[in-house]
């Protein structure tokens, strides 16, 4: 490797898997150069979370990062780790805000693990806008009769006033916003990622009802497409299409999959859970954060698998599924190879995934997947270490050719 890969270590069971993946699947085969950041909770605390910002900075500088799942502390964690001086923010949130990125989540699809929707042959990748709308809204519940108005004051002192509603009793209110810059970055990341992965891009909102608000999302996407991306899409035979969210939901269910579905913040939150569940397992969901200027950060969608970690601490060999974390590594190595013109490194990323596929196809898998396979497919559950050993053995064969 020439340019270092930004490596962000994490917490609990995924930190254990991380070390195993490096030891068994990466270091024996790759002359690995990483710029390492320990985002484990205790080191974030010791560095007053500066390590997260340093990692985000390095990712921006080098262009590719790979991240392990990390604990986002809550009240319960504050009690579990009395040394915490603050309830540190989600590292993913910090990195996403720093890179102004969009997260793309896609399931790993296998022929013997059929999705609930039988027509889906290929993964559906959900791109969720991660800023604003109801997540940054101001809401209010009132008890008395009255009137709500809506005022915008610009920096020159001009104001725009709108009557919202007059009510004669208790009422609930919500005021939300988004910014043109954020919508534009979101659109930019979506077009880029579609070109990068050579998949069609769908975008859907409720612009028939929300004509101005959702209408602006639709317009910004269309304008960027027409002025910057149309030619490249056409050259690759890809389509961008906008449709009403109701229509998109119906089409998605009837589709064969194999496209990117861009969604507003709330829609993406809901739809990504539906897609993940319908494709089988959270342990098989990959995730990549893409910035509008083309920085890529790979990770698993799931968390640190705390329950398994406690069993591991008691000396138990757990059958935690490392697939999504392996795919974070394979994705990152492949991308690093592409950016640096190292075709062997990119080919190695493909081989890691092929080795996983072959191992699973041979019926060797972690416990979570055994119950999900098609009837008649013979599967046996092994612990994480044994699964990784089997993948490593197959990877060795593939590498030797
Ligand atoms: P989780 O770690 O995703 O695990 C929830 C449950 O899903 C597990 O108990 C397990 O079910 C199953 N599962 C998830 N991944 C699995 C895998 N690889 N193999 C097998 N089973 C798997 O979610 P959580 O327990 O709600 O959160 C734990 C911690 O992770 C929290 O501190 C949270 O802040 C953090 N988190 C981090 C990220 C991130 O860094 N991207 C994302 C989400 C959550 P069974 O117990 O039934 O086997
Ligand atoms: Mg959700």
Coordinates of C-alpha atoms and ligand atoms in Angstrom, one line a residue:
X1 CA 0.0 0.0 0.0
X2 CA 1.1 3.5 -0.7
X3 CA -1.4 5.8 1.0
X4 CA -2.5 4.8 4.5
X5 CA -6.0 3.6 5.2
X6 CA -7.6 5.4 8.1
X7 CA -8.4 2.8 10.7
X8 CA -10.9 3.6 13.5
X9 CA -11.0 1.0 16.2
X10 CA -14.1 0.7 18.4
X11 CA -15.8 -1.0 21.3
X12 CA -17.0 -4.3 22.8
X13 CA -17.7 -7.4 20.7
X14 CA -17.0 -5.6 17.4
X15 CA -13.6 -4.5 18.8
X16 CA -12.8 -8.2 19.4
X17 CA -14.0 -9.1 15.9
X18 CA -12.0 -6.2 14.5
X19 CA -8.7 -7.6 15.8
X20 CA -9.6 -11.1 14.6
X21 CA -10.4 -9.9 11.1
X22 CA -7.1 -8.0 10.9
X23 CA -5.1 -11.0 12.2
X24 CA -6.7 -13.7 10.1
X25 CA -7.9 -12.0 6.9
X26 CA -5.8 -8.9 6.3
X27 CA -2.3 -8.9 7.8
X28 CA -1.3 -12.3 6.3
X29 CA -2.1 -11.1 2.8
X30 CA -1.7 -7.3 2.6
X31 CA 1.3 -5.1 3.3
X32 CA -1.1 -2.9 5.4
X33 CA -0.4 0.7 6.1
X34 CA -3.0 2.3 8.4
X35 CA -3.3 5.6 10.1
X36 CA -4.8 4.2 13.4
X37 CA -7.2 6.0 15.7
X38 CA -8.6 4.3 18.8
X39 CA -12.3 5.4 19.0
X40 CA -13.0 3.1 21.9
X41 CA -15.1 4.9 24.5
X42 CA -12.3 5.1 27.1
X43 CA -9.9 6.7 24.6
X44 CA -12.5 9.1 23.4
X45 CA -13.0 10.1 27.0
X46 CA -9.2 10.3 27.7
X47 CA -8.8 12.6 24.7
X48 CA -12.0 14.6 25.4
X49 CA -13.3 13.2 22.1
X50 CA -10.5 14.9 20.1
X51 CA -9.5 11.5 18.7
X52 CA -12.8 11.4 16.8
X53 CA -12.1 14.7 15.1
X54 CA -8.6 13.7 14.3
X55 CA -9.9 10.5 12.7
X56 CA -12.4 12.5 10.7
X57 CA -9.7 14.9 9.6
X58 CA -7.5 12.1 8.5
X59 CA -10.3 10.5 6.6
X60 CA -10.9 13.7 4.7
X61 CA -7.2 14.0 4.0
X62 CA -6.6 10.5 2.8
X63 CA -10.0 9.8 1.3
X64 CA -10.8 6.3 2.7
X65 CA -11.5 5.1 6.2
X66 CA -12.7 2.0 7.9
X67 CA -14.5 2.2 11.2
X68 CA -15.5 -0.3 13.9
X69 CA -18.8 0.1 15.7
X70 CA -18.5 2.3 18.8
X71 CA -20.6 2.9 21.9
X72 CA -22.7 6.1 22.0
X73 CA -22.9 6.7 25.7
X74 CA -26.3 7.1 27.3
X75 CA -27.3 7.3 31.0
X76 CA -26.8 3.6 31.5
X77 CA -23.3 3.8 30.0
X78 CA -22.4 6.7 32.4
X79 CA -23.1 4.3 35.3
X80 CA -21.3 1.4 33.6
X81 CA -18.2 3.6 33.0
X82 CA -17.9 5.9 36.1
X83 CA -14.7 7.4 34.6
X84 CA -16.6 9.1 31.8
X85 CA -16.4 12.9 32.2
X86 CA -19.1 13.6 29.7
X87 CA -21.8 11.9 27.7
X88 CA -19.8 12.0 24.5
X89 CA -21.7 12.4 21.3
X90 CA -22.1 9.7 18.7
X91 CA -18.8 9.4 16.8
X92 CA -20.7 8.5 13.7
X93 CA -22.7 11.8 14.1
X94 CA -19.5 13.8 14.5
X95 CA -17.7 12.2 11.5
X96 CA -20.8 12.6 9.3
X97 CA -21.2 16.2 10.3
X98 CA -17.5 16.9 9.7
X99 CA -17.5 15.2 6.3
X100 CA -21.0 16.5 5.4
X101 CA -21.6 13.0 4.2
X102 CA -24.5 10.7 3.4
X103 CA -24.8 7.1 4.6
X104 CA -25.6 4.4 2.2
X105 CA -26.8 1.1 3.7
X106 CA -26.9 -2.1 1.6
X107 CA -27.6 -5.7 2.6
X108 CA -25.3 -8.6 1.7
X109 CA -27.4 -10.8 -0.5
X110 CA -26.9 -14.6 -0.8
X111 CA -28.8 -17.1 -2.9
X112 CA -29.7 -19.3 0.0
X113 CA -30.8 -16.5 2.3
X114 CA -33.9 -15.3 0.4
X115 CA -35.3 -11.9 1.3
X116 CA -39.0 -11.8 2.6
X117 CA -39.9 -10.1 -0.7
X118 CA -39.3 -12.9 -3.2
X119 CA -38.8 -10.7 -6.2
X120 CA -35.7 -9.0 -4.7
X121 CA -32.7 -10.5 -6.4
X122 CA -30.2 -7.7 -5.8
X123 CA -29.6 -5.4 -2.8
X124 CA -31.6 -2.2 -2.4
X125 CA -29.3 0.5 -1.0
X126 CA -30.9 3.1 1.1
X127 CA -29.4 6.6 1.2
X128 CA -30.8 8.6 4.0
X129 CA -30.5 12.4 4.2
X130 CA -29.0 12.9 7.7
X131 CA -29.8 16.5 8.4
X132 CA -32.8 18.5 9.5
X133 CA -36.6 18.0 9.0
X134 CA -38.3 16.5 12.0
X135 CA -35.0 15.7 13.6
X136 CA -34.2 19.4 14.1
X137 CA -37.8 20.6 14.6
X138 CA -39.3 22.8 17.2
X139 CA -42.6 21.4 18.5
X140 CA -45.1 22.7 20.8
X141 CA -48.3 21.5 22.5
X142 CA -50.8 24.2 23.5
X143 CA -53.9 23.9 25.7
X144 CA -55.8 27.2 25.0
X145 CA -57.5 28.7 22.0
X146 CA -55.3 30.9 19.9
X147 CA -53.4 31.5 16.7
X148 CA -50.0 30.3 15.5
X149 CA -48.1 32.4 13.0
X150 CA -44.8 31.7 11.3
X151 CA -42.1 34.4 10.9
X152 CA -38.9 34.5 9.1
X153 CA -36.6 37.4 9.7
X154 CA -33.6 37.8 7.4
X155 CA -30.3 39.4 8.4
X156 CA -31.3 42.7 6.8
X157 CA -34.3 42.9 9.0
X158 CA -37.0 42.0 6.4
X159 CA -39.6 39.6 7.7
X160 CA -42.0 37.2 6.1
X161 CA -45.2 36.3 8.1
X162 CA -47.6 33.4 7.5
X163 CA -50.7 32.5 9.4
X164 CA -50.5 28.9 10.3
X165 CA -53.8 28.1 12.0
X166 CA -56.3 29.4 14.4
X167 CA -57.5 26.8 16.9
X168 CA -60.3 26.9 19.5
X169 CA -58.8 24.3 21.9
X170 CA -55.7 22.3 22.6
X171 CA -53.3 21.7 19.6
X172 CA -49.9 20.4 18.6
X173 CA -47.4 22.3 16.4
X174 CA -44.3 21.5 14.6
X175 CA -41.8 23.8 12.8
X176 CA -39.0 22.2 10.8
X177 CA -36.4 23.2 8.3
X178 CA -33.7 22.1 6.0
X179 CA -30.9 24.0 4.2
X180 CA -30.2 24.2 0.5
X181 CA -26.5 23.4 1.2
X182 CA -27.4 20.2 3.0
X183 CA -29.9 19.1 0.4
X184 CA -27.3 19.8 -2.3
X185 CA -24.6 17.8 -0.5
X186 CA -27.0 15.0 -0.1
X187 CA -27.9 15.0 -3.8
X188 CA -24.2 15.3 -4.8
X189 CA -23.3 12.2 -2.6
X190 CA -26.2 10.2 -4.1
X191 CA -25.3 10.9 -7.7
X192 CA -21.6 10.2 -7.1
X193 CA -22.3 7.0 -5.3
X194 CA -24.7 5.8 -8.0
X195 CA -22.0 6.4 -10.6
X196 CA -19.4 4.8 -8.4
X197 CA -21.4 1.6 -7.9
X198 CA -23.1 1.7 -11.4
X199 CA -26.6 1.6 -10.1
X200 CA -29.8 3.5 -10.9
X201 CA -30.8 6.2 -8.5
X202 CA -34.3 6.7 -7.3
X203 CA -35.4 9.7 -5.3
X204 CA -38.8 10.1 -3.7
X205 CA -40.6 12.7 -1.6
X206 CA -44.2 13.8 -1.0
X207 CA -44.0 16.8 -3.2
X208 CA -47.7 16.6 -4.3
X209 CA -48.6 17.6 -0.8
X210 CA -45.5 19.4 0.4
X211 CA -45.2 21.5 -2.8
X212 CA -42.7 24.0 -1.6
X213 CA -40.6 22.1 1.0
X214 CA -40.4 18.7 -0.7
X215 CA -40.6 20.5 -4.0
X216 CA -37.3 22.2 -3.2
X217 CA -35.7 18.8 -2.7
X218 CA -37.0 17.6 -6.0
X219 CA -35.8 20.7 -7.8
X220 CA -32.3 20.7 -6.4
X221 CA -31.8 17.0 -7.3
X222 CA -33.1 17.6 -10.8
X223 CA -31.0 20.7 -11.4
X224 CA -27.8 19.0 -10.2
X225 CA -28.7 16.0 -12.4
X226 CA -29.3 18.1 -15.5
X227 CA -26.3 20.3 -15.1
X228 CA -23.6 18.0 -13.7
X229 CA -24.4 14.3 -13.8
X230 CA -26.8 13.5 -16.8
X231 CA -24.0 12.9 -19.3
X232 CA -22.1 10.5 -17.1
X233 CA -25.3 8.6 -16.2
X234 CA -26.2 8.2 -19.8
X235 CA -22.7 7.1 -20.7
X236 CA -23.0 4.3 -18.2
X237 CA -26.6 3.5 -19.1
X238 CA -27.9 4.4 -15.7
X239 CA -31.1 6.3 -14.9
X240 CA -32.0 8.8 -12.3
X241 CA -35.6 9.1 -11.7
X242 CA -37.8 11.0 -9.3
X243 CA -41.2 9.7 -8.2
X244 CA -43.7 10.3 -5.5
X245 CA -42.9 8.3 -2.3
X246 CA -46.1 6.3 -2.5
X247 CA -45.3 5.2 -6.0
X248 CA -41.7 4.5 -5.0
X249 CA -42.8 2.2 -2.2
X250 CA -45.1 0.2 -4.5
X251 CA -42.4 0.0 -7.2
X252 CA -39.7 -1.0 -4.7
X253 CA -41.8 -4.0 -3.5
X254 CA -42.3 -5.2 -7.1
X255 CA -38.7 -4.5 -8.2
X256 CA -35.8 -6.9 -8.6
X257 CA -33.7 -4.6 -6.4
X258 CA -30.3 -3.4 -7.5
X259 CA -30.8 0.3 -7.1
X260 CA -30.1 3.2 -4.8
X261 CA -33.1 4.7 -3.1
X262 CA -32.5 8.3 -1.8
X263 CA -34.8 9.3 0.9
X264 CA -35.4 12.3 3.2
X265 CA -34.4 12.0 6.8
X266 CA -37.5 10.5 8.3
X267 CA -38.4 8.4 5.2
X268 CA -34.9 6.9 5.2
X269 CA -35.0 6.2 8.9
X270 CA -38.2 4.1 8.5
X271 CA -37.4 2.5 5.1
X272 CA -33.9 1.4 6.0
X273 CA -35.3 -0.6 8.9
X274 CA -37.9 -2.2 6.6
X275 CA -35.3 -3.0 4.0
X276 CA -32.8 -4.4 6.5
X277 CA -35.4 -6.7 8.1
X278 CA -36.8 -7.9 4.8
X279 CA -33.3 -8.8 3.6
X280 CA -32.7 -10.9 6.7
X281 CA -30.4 -9.7 9.3
X282 CA -28.9 -6.5 10.8
X283 CA -25.6 -8.4 10.9
X284 CA -25.6 -8.5 7.1
X285 CA -26.1 -4.8 6.5
X286 CA -23.1 -2.8 5.3
X287 CA -22.8 0.9 5.5
X288 CA -20.6 3.5 3.8
X289 CA -20.5 7.2 4.4
X290 CA -19.8 9.2 1.2
X291 CA -19.0 12.9 1.2
X292 CA -19.9 15.2 -1.6
X293 CA -16.2 15.7 -2.4
X294 CA -15.7 11.9 -2.7
X295 CA -14.4 10.7 0.7
X296 CA -15.5 7.2 1.7
X297 CA -15.8 5.7 5.2
X298 CA -16.8 2.1 5.5
X299 CA -18.4 0.3 8.5
X300 CA -21.0 -2.2 9.6
X301 CA -24.6 -0.9 10.2
X302 CA -25.0 -2.8 13.5
X303 CA -23.7 -1.7 16.9
X304 CA -21.1 -3.2 19.3
X305 CA -23.3 -6.3 20.0
X306 CA -23.1 -5.7 23.8
X307 CA -24.9 -8.9 24.9
X308 CA -22.4 -11.1 23.0
X309 CA -19.5 -9.1 24.6
X310 CA -20.7 -9.9 28.1
X311 CA -20.8 -13.5 27.2
X312 CA -17.3 -13.2 25.7
X313 CA -16.0 -11.6 28.9
X314 CA -17.3 -14.7 30.8
X315 CA -15.0 -16.8 28.6
X316 CA -17.7 -18.0 26.2
X317 CA -16.9 -18.4 22.5
X318 CA -19.7 -16.4 20.8
X319 CA -21.1 -16.9 17.4
X320 CA -21.2 -13.2 16.5
X321 CA -21.5 -12.5 12.8
X322 CA -18.4 -10.7 11.4
X323 CA -19.8 -10.3 7.8
X324 CA -20.7 -6.6 7.8
X325 CA -17.4 -5.8 9.5
X326 CA -15.4 -7.9 7.0
X327 CA -17.2 -6.1 4.2
X328 CA -16.2 -2.7 5.7
X329 CA -12.6 -3.8 5.3
X330 CA -13.0 -5.3 1.9
X331 CA -14.9 -2.2 0.7
X332 CA -12.2 0.1 2.1
X333 CA -9.3 -1.9 0.7
X334 CA -11.0 -2.0 -2.7
X335 CA -11.6 1.7 -2.7
X336 CA -8.0 2.5 -1.5
X337 CA -6.8 0.3 -4.4
X338 CA -9.0 2.1 -6.9
X339 CA -7.9 5.5 -5.7
X340 CA -4.2 4.6 -5.8
X341 CA -4.3 2.6 -9.0
X342 CA -3.3 -0.6 -7.1
X343 CA -5.4 -3.2 -8.9
X344 CA -4.0 -6.1 -6.8
X345 CA -5.4 -4.4 -3.6
X346 CA -8.8 -3.9 -5.3
X347 CA -8.8 -7.5 -6.4
X348 CA -7.9 -8.6 -2.9
X349 CA -11.1 -6.7 -1.6
X350 CA -13.1 -8.8 -4.1
X351 CA -11.4 -12.0 -2.9
X352 CA -12.3 -11.3 0.7
X353 CA -15.9 -11.2 -0.3
X354 CA -15.6 -14.2 -2.5
X355 CA -14.1 -16.1 0.4
X356 CA -17.0 -15.2 2.6
X357 CA -19.5 -16.2 -0.1
X358 CA -17.8 -19.6 -0.6
X359 CA -17.6 -20.3 3.1
X360 CA -21.3 -19.5 3.6
X361 CA -22.2 -21.5 0.5
X362 CA -20.5 -24.4 2.1
X363 CA -22.9 -24.2 5.0
X364 CA -20.5 -22.8 7.5
X365 CA -22.0 -19.7 9.2
X366 CA -22.6 -17.9 12.5
X367 CA -25.7 -18.8 14.5
X368 CA -27.8 -15.8 13.6
X369 CA -27.9 -16.9 9.9
X370 CA -28.6 -20.6 10.4
X371 CA -32.3 -20.0 11.1
X372 CA -32.7 -17.8 8.1
X373 CA -31.5 -20.1 5.3
X374 CA -33.9 -21.6 2.7
X375 CA -35.4 -25.0 3.6
X376 CA -33.2 -27.8 2.5
X377 CA -30.0 -25.8 2.7
X378 CA -27.7 -27.5 5.1
X379 CA -26.1 -25.0 7.5
X380 CA -24.1 -25.4 10.7
X381 CA -23.4 -22.8 13.3
X382 CA -19.8 -22.1 14.3
X383 CA -18.3 -19.5 16.6
X384 CA -16.8 -16.3 15.2
X385 CA -13.2 -17.6 15.3
X386 CA -14.0 -20.8 13.5
X387 CA -16.0 -18.9 10.9
X388 CA -13.1 -16.5 10.3
X389 CA -10.6 -19.4 10.1
X390 CA -12.8 -21.0 7.4
X391 CA -12.9 -17.7 5.5
X392 CA -9.1 -17.3 5.9
X393 CA -8.4 -20.8 4.6
X394 CA -10.6 -20.1 1.5
X395 CA -9.0 -16.7 1.1
X396 CA -5.6 -18.3 1.1
X397 CA -6.6 -20.6 -1.8
X398 CA -8.1 -17.7 -3.8
X399 CA -5.0 -15.5 -3.3
X400 CA -2.6 -18.4 -4.3
X401 CA -4.9 -18.8 -7.4
Ligands
LIG1 P1 -26.4 -4.0 18.2 O1 -25.1 -3.9 18.7 O2 -26.6 -3.8 16.8 O3 -27.1 -5.4 18.6 C1 -28.4 -5.6 18.8 C2 -28.7 -7.1 18.6 O4 -28.7 -7.4 17.2 C3 -27.7 -8.0 19.3 O5 -27.9 -8.2 20.6 C4 -27.8 -9.3 18.4 O6 -29.0 -10.0 18.8 C5 -28.1 -8.7 17.0 N1 -26.8 -8.4 16.3 C6 -26.3 -7.2 15.9 N2 -25.2 -7.4 15.2 C7 -24.9 -8.7 15.2 C8 -23.9 -9.5 14.7 N3 -22.9 -8.9 14.1 N4 -23.9 -10.9 14.9 C9 -25.0 -11.4 15.5 N5 -26.0 -10.7 16.0 C10 -26.0 -9.4 15.9 O7 -27.3 -2.9 18.9 P2 -27.5 -2.4 20.4 O8 -27.3 -3.6 21.3 O9 -28.7 -1.6 20.5 O10 -26.3 -1.4 20.7 C11 -25.1 -1.7 21.3 C12 -24.2 -0.5 21.3 O11 -23.8 -0.3 20.0 C13 -24.7 0.7 21.9 O12 -23.9 1.2 22.9 C14 -24.9 1.7 20.7 O13 -24.6 3.0 21.1 C15 -23.9 1.1 19.7 N6 -24.2 1.4 18.3 C16 -23.2 1.8 17.5 C17 -23.4 1.9 16.1 C18 -22.2 2.3 15.3 O14 -21.1 2.6 15.8 N7 -22.4 2.4 14.0 C19 -24.6 1.6 15.6 C20 -25.6 1.2 16.4 C21 -25.4 1.1 17.8 P3 -29.0 -11.2 19.8 O15 -28.6 -10.7 21.1 O16 -30.4 -11.7 19.7 O17 -28.0 -12.3 19.3
LIG2 MG1 -34.8 3.6 12.1

